[in-house]
C-alpha atoms as a PDB file:
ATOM      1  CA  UNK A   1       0.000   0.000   0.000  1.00  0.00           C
ATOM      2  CA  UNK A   2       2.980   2.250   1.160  1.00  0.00           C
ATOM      3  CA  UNK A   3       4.670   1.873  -2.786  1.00  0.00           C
ATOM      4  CA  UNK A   4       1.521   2.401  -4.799  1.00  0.00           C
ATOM      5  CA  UNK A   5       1.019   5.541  -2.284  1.00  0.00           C
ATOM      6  CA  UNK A   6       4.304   6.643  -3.339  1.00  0.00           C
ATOM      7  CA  UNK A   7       3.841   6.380  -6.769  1.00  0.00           C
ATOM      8  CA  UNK A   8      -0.147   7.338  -6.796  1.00  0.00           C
ATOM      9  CA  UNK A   9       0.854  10.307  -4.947  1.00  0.00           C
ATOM     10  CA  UNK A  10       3.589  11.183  -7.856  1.00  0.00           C
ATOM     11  CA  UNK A  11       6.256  11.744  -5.167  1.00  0.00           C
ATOM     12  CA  UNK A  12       8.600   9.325  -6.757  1.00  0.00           C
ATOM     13  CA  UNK A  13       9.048  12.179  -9.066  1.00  0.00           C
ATOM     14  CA  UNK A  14       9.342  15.433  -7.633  1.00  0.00           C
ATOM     15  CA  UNK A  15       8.535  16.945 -11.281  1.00  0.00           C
ATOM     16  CA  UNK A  16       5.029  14.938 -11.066  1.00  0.00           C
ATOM     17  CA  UNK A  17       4.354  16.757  -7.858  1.00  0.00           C
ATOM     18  CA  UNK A  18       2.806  19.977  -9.151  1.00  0.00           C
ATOM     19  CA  UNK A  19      -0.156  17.736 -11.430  1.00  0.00           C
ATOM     20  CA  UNK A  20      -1.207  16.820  -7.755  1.00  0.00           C
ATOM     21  CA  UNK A  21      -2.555  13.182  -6.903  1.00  0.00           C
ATOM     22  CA  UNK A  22      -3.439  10.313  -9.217  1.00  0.00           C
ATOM     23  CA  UNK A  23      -6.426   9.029  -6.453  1.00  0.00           C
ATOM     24  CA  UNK A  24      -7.828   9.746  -3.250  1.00  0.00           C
ATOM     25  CA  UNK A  25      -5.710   8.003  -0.642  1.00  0.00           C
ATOM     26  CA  UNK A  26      -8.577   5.907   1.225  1.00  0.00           C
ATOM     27  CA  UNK A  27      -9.957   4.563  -2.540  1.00  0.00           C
ATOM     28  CA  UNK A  28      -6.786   2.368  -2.317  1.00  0.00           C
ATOM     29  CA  UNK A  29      -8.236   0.435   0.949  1.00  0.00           C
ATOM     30  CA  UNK A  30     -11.786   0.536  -0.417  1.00  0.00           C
ATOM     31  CA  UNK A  31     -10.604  -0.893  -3.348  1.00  0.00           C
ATOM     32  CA  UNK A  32      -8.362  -3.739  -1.915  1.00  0.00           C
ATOM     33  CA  UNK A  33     -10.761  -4.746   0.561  1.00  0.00           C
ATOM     34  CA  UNK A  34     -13.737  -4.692  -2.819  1.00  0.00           C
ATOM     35  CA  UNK A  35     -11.003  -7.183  -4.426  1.00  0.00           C
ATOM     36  CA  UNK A  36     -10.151  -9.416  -1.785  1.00  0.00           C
ATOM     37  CA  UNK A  37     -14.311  -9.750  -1.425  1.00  0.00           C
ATOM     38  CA  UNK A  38     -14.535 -10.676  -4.873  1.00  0.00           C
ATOM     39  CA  UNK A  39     -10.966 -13.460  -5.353  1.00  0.00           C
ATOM     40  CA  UNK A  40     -12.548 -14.860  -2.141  1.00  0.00           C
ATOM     41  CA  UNK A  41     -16.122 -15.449  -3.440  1.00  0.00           C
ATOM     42  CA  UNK A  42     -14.881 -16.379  -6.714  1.00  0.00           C
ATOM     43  CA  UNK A  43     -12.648 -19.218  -5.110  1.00  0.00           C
ATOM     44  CA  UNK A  44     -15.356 -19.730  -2.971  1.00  0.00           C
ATOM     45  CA  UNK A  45     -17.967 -20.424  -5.804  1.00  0.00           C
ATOM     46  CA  UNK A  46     -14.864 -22.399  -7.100  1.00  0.00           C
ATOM     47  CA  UNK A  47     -14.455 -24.851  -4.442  1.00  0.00           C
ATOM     48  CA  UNK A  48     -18.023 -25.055  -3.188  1.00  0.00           C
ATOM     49  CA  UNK A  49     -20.960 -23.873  -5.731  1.00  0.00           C
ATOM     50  CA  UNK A  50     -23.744 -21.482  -4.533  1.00  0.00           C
ATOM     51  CA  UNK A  51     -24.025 -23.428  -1.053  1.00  0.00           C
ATOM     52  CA  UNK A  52     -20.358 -22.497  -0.646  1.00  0.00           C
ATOM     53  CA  UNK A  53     -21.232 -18.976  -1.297  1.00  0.00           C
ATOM     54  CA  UNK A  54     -24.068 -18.938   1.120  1.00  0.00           C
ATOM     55  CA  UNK A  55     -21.565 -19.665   3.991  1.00  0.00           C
ATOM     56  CA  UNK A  56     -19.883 -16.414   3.197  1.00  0.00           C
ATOM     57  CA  UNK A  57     -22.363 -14.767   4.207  1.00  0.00           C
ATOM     58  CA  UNK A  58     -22.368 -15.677   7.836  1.00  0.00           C
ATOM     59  CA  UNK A  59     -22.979 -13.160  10.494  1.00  0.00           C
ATOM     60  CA  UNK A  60     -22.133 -14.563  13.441  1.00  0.00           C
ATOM     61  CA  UNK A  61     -17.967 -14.958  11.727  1.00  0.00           C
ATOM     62  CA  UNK A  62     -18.424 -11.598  10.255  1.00  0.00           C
ATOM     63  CA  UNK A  63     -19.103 -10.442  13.775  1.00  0.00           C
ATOM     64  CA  UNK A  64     -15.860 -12.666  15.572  1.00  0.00           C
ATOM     65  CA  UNK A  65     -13.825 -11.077  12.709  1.00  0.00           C
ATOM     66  CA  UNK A  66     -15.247  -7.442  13.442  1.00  0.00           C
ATOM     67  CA  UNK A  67     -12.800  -6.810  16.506  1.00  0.00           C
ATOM     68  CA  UNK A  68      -9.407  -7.827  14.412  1.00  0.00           C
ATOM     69  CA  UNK A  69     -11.030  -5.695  11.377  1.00  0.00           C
ATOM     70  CA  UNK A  70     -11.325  -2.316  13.085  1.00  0.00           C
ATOM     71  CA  UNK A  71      -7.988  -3.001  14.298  1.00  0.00           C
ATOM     72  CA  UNK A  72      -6.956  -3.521  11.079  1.00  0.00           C
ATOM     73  CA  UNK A  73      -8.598  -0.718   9.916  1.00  0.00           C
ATOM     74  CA  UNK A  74      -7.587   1.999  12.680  1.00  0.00           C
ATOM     75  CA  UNK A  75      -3.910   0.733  11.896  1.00  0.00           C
ATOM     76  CA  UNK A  76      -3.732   1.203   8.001  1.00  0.00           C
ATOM     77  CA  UNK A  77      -5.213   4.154   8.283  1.00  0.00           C
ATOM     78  CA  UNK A  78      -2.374   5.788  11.060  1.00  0.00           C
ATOM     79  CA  UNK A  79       0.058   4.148   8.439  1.00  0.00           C
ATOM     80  CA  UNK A  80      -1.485   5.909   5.879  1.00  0.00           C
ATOM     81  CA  UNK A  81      -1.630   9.480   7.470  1.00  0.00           C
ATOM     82  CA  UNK A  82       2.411   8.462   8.386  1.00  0.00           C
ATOM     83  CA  UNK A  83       2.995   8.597   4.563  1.00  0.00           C
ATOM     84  CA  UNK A  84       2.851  12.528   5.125  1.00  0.00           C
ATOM     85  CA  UNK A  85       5.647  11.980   6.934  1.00  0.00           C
ATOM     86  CA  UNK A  86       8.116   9.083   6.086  1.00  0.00           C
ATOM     87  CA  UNK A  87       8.570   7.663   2.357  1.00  0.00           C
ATOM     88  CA  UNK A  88       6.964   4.144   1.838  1.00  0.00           C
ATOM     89  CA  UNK A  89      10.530   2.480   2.022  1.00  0.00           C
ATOM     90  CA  UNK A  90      11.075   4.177   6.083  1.00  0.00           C
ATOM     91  CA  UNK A  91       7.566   2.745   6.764  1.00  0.00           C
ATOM     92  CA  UNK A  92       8.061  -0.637   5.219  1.00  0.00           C
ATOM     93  CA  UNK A  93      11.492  -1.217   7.754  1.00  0.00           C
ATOM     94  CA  UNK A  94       9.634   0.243  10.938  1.00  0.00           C
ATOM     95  CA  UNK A  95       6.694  -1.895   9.448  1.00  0.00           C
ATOM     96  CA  UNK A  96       9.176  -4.790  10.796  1.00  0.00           C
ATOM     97  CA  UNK A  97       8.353  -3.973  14.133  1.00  0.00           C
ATOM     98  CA  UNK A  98       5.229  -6.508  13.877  1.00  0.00           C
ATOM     99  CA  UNK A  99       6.802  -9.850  14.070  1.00  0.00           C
ATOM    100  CA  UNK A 100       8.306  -8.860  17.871  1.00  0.00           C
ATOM    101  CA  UNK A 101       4.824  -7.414  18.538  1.00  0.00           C
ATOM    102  CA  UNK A 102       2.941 -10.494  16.899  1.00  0.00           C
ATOM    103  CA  UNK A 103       5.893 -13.128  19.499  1.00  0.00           C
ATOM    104  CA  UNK A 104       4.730 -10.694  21.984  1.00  0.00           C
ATOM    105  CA  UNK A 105       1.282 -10.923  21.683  1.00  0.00           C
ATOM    106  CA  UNK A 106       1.037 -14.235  20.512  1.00  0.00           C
ATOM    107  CA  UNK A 107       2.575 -15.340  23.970  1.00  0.00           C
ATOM    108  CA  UNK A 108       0.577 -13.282  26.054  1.00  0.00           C
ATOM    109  CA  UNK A 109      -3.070 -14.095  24.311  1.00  0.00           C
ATOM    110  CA  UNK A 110      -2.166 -17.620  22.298  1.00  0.00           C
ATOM    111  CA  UNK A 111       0.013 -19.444  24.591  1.00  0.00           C
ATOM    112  CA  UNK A 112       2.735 -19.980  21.609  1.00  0.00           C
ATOM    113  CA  UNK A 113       6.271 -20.476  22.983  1.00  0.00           C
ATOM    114  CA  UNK A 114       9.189 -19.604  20.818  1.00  0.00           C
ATOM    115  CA  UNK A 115      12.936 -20.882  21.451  1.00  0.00           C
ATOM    116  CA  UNK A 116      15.651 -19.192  23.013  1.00  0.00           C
ATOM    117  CA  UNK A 117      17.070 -18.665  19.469  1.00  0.00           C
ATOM    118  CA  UNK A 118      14.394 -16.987  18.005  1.00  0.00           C
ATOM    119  CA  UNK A 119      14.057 -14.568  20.773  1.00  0.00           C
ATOM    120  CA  UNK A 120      17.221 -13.407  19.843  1.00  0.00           C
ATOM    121  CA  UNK A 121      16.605 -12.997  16.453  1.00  0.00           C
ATOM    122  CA  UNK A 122      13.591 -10.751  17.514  1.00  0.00           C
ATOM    123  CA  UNK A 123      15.532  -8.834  19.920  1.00  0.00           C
ATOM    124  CA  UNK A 124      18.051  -8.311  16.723  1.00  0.00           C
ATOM    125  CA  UNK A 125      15.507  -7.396  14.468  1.00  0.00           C
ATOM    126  CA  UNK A 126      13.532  -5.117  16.885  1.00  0.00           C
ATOM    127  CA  UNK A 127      16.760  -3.235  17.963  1.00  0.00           C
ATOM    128  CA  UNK A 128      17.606  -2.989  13.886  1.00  0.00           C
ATOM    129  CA  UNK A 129      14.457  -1.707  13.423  1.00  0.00           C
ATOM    130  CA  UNK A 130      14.814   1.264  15.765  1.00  0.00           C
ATOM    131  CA  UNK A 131      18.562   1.916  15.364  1.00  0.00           C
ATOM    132  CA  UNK A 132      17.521   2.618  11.262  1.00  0.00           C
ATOM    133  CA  UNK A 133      14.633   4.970  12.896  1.00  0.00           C
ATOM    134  CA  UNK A 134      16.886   7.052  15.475  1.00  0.00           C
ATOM    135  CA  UNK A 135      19.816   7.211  12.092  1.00  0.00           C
ATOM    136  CA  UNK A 136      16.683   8.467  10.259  1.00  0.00           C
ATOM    137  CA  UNK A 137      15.906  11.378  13.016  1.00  0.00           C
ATOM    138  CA  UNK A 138      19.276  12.260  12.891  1.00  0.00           C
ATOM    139  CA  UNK A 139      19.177  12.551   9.241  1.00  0.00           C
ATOM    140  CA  UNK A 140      16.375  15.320   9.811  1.00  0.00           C
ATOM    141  CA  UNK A 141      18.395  17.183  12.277  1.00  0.00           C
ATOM    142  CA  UNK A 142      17.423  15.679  15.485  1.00  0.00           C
ATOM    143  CA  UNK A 143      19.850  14.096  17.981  1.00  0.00           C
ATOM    144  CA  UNK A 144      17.942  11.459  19.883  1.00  0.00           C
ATOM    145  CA  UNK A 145      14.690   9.182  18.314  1.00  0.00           C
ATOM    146  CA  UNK A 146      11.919  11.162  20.338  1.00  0.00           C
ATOM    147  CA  UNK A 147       7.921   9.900  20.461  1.00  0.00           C
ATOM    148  CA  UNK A 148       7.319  12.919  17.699  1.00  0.00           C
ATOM    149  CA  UNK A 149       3.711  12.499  16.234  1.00  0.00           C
ATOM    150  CA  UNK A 150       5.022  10.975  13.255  1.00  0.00           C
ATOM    151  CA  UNK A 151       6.058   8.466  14.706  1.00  0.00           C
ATOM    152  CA  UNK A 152       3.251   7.782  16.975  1.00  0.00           C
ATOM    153  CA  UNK A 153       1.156   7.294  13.926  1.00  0.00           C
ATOM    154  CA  UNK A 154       3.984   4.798  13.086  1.00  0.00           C
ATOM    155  CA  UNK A 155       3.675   2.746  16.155  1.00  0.00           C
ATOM    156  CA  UNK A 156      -0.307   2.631  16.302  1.00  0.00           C
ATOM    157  CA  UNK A 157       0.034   1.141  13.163  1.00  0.00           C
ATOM    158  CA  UNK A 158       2.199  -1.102  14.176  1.00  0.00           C
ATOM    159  CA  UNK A 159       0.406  -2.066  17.683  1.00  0.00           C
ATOM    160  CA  UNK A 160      -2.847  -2.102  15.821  1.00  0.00           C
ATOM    161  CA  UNK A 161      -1.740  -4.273  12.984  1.00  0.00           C
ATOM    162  CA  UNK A 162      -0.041  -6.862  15.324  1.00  0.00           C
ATOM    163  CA  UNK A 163      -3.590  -6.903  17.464  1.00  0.00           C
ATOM    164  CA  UNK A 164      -5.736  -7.402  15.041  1.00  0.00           C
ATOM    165  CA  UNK A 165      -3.221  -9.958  12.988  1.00  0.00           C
ATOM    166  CA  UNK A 166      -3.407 -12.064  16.802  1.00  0.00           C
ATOM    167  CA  UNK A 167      -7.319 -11.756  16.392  1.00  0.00           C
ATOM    168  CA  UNK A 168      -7.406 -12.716  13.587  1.00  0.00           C
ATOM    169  CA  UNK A 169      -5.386 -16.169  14.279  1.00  0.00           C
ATOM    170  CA  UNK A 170      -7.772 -16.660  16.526  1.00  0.00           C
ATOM    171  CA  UNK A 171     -11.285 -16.000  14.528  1.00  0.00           C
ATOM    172  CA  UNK A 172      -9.676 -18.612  11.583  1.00  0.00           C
ATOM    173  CA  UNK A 173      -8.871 -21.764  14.198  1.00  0.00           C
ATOM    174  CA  UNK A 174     -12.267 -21.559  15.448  1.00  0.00           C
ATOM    175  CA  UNK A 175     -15.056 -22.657  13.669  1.00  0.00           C
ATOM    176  CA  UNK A 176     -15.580 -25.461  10.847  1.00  0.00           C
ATOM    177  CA  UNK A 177     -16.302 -23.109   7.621  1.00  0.00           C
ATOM    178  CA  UNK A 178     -14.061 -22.761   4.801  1.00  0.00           C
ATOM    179  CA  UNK A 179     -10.482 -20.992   4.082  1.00  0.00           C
ATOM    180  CA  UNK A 180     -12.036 -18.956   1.995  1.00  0.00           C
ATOM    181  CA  UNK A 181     -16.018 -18.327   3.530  1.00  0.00           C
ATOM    182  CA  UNK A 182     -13.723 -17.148   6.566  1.00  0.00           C
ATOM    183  CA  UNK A 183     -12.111 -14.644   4.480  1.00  0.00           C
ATOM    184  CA  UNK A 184     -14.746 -13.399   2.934  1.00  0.00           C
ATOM    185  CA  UNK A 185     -16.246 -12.881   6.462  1.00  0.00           C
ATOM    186  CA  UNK A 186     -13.000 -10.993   7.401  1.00  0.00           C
ATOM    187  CA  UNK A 187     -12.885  -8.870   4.490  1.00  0.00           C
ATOM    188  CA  UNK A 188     -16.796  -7.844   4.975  1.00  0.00           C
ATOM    189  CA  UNK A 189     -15.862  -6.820   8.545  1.00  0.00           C
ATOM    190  CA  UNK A 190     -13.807  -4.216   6.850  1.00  0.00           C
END
């Protein structure tokens, strides 16, 4: 979403700038969630006929899915207000800031348990992630990495994403429809 923002917003060319946007920034979410409706009730008519397609339409998923969507949905759309701020490629590296998040969370509400090894590799990656951010501040002529707004934006999205991708996890183990009657469900929660 980041890239396409980049490039629908012309700012990969500063002498596209002046022409002003190719799209309204939210159409891109309206759009993928429109798409992901219809690949999952296409696959879904696929798989199962028209009695496969009925079981997309079930309210009582759509409603365990609603909790993970509006986190979903809170979260793209601080990420989204962040492109103001930080080009699509800064966002996609702090965007890495999930997966110790998702461990975190996925401890805490799941019960997974990850090796001694691989919390390592998500201390690495999470102290990567924020060593790039404070060289990025300094680029901009601040000293330390301080909670600026920006970056607040940056780490609801990240907080939100990693709650509602935990939710999520949850809402498709439980329940006996479908792969893709659950996603359709998710994606209608949107």
């Amino acid at each position: 979403q980041a890239f396409i923002s980049d490039w629908a917003e012309r700012r990969t060319d500063p002498a596209d700038a002046k022409h002003g946007n190719r799209y309204v920034r939210q159409s891109l979410l309206v759009f993928e969630a429109a798409l992901a409706i219809g690949f999952g009730l296409g696959m879904q008519w696929a798989t199962s006929g028209l009695a496969g397609i009925r079981l997309c339409f079930n309210w009582s998923k759509f409603l365990e899915f609603l909790p993970n969507c509006m986190c979903f949905s809170v979260g793209i759309s601080l990420k989204m207000r962040a492109l103001r701020y930080y080009n699509a490629g800064t966002i996609k590296i702090f965007g890495q800031l999930r997966m110790p998040m998702l461990a975190i969370l996925s401890t805490l509400w799941l019960q997974h348990h990850y090796s001694f090894a691989k919390w390592q590799a998500i201390g690495i990656l999470t102290v990567s992630c924020f060593a790039y951010m404070h060289l990025k501040e300094q680029g901009r002529g601040h000293n330390q990495l301080r909670c600026s707004r920006e970056l607040c934006l940056l780490l609801g999205w990240v907080l939100l994403n990693s709650c509602g991708g935990v939710l999520a996890e949850r809402a498709y183990k439980t329940g006996d429809l479908p792969f893709f009657a659950k996603f359709v469900s998710e994606d209608f929660s949107y």
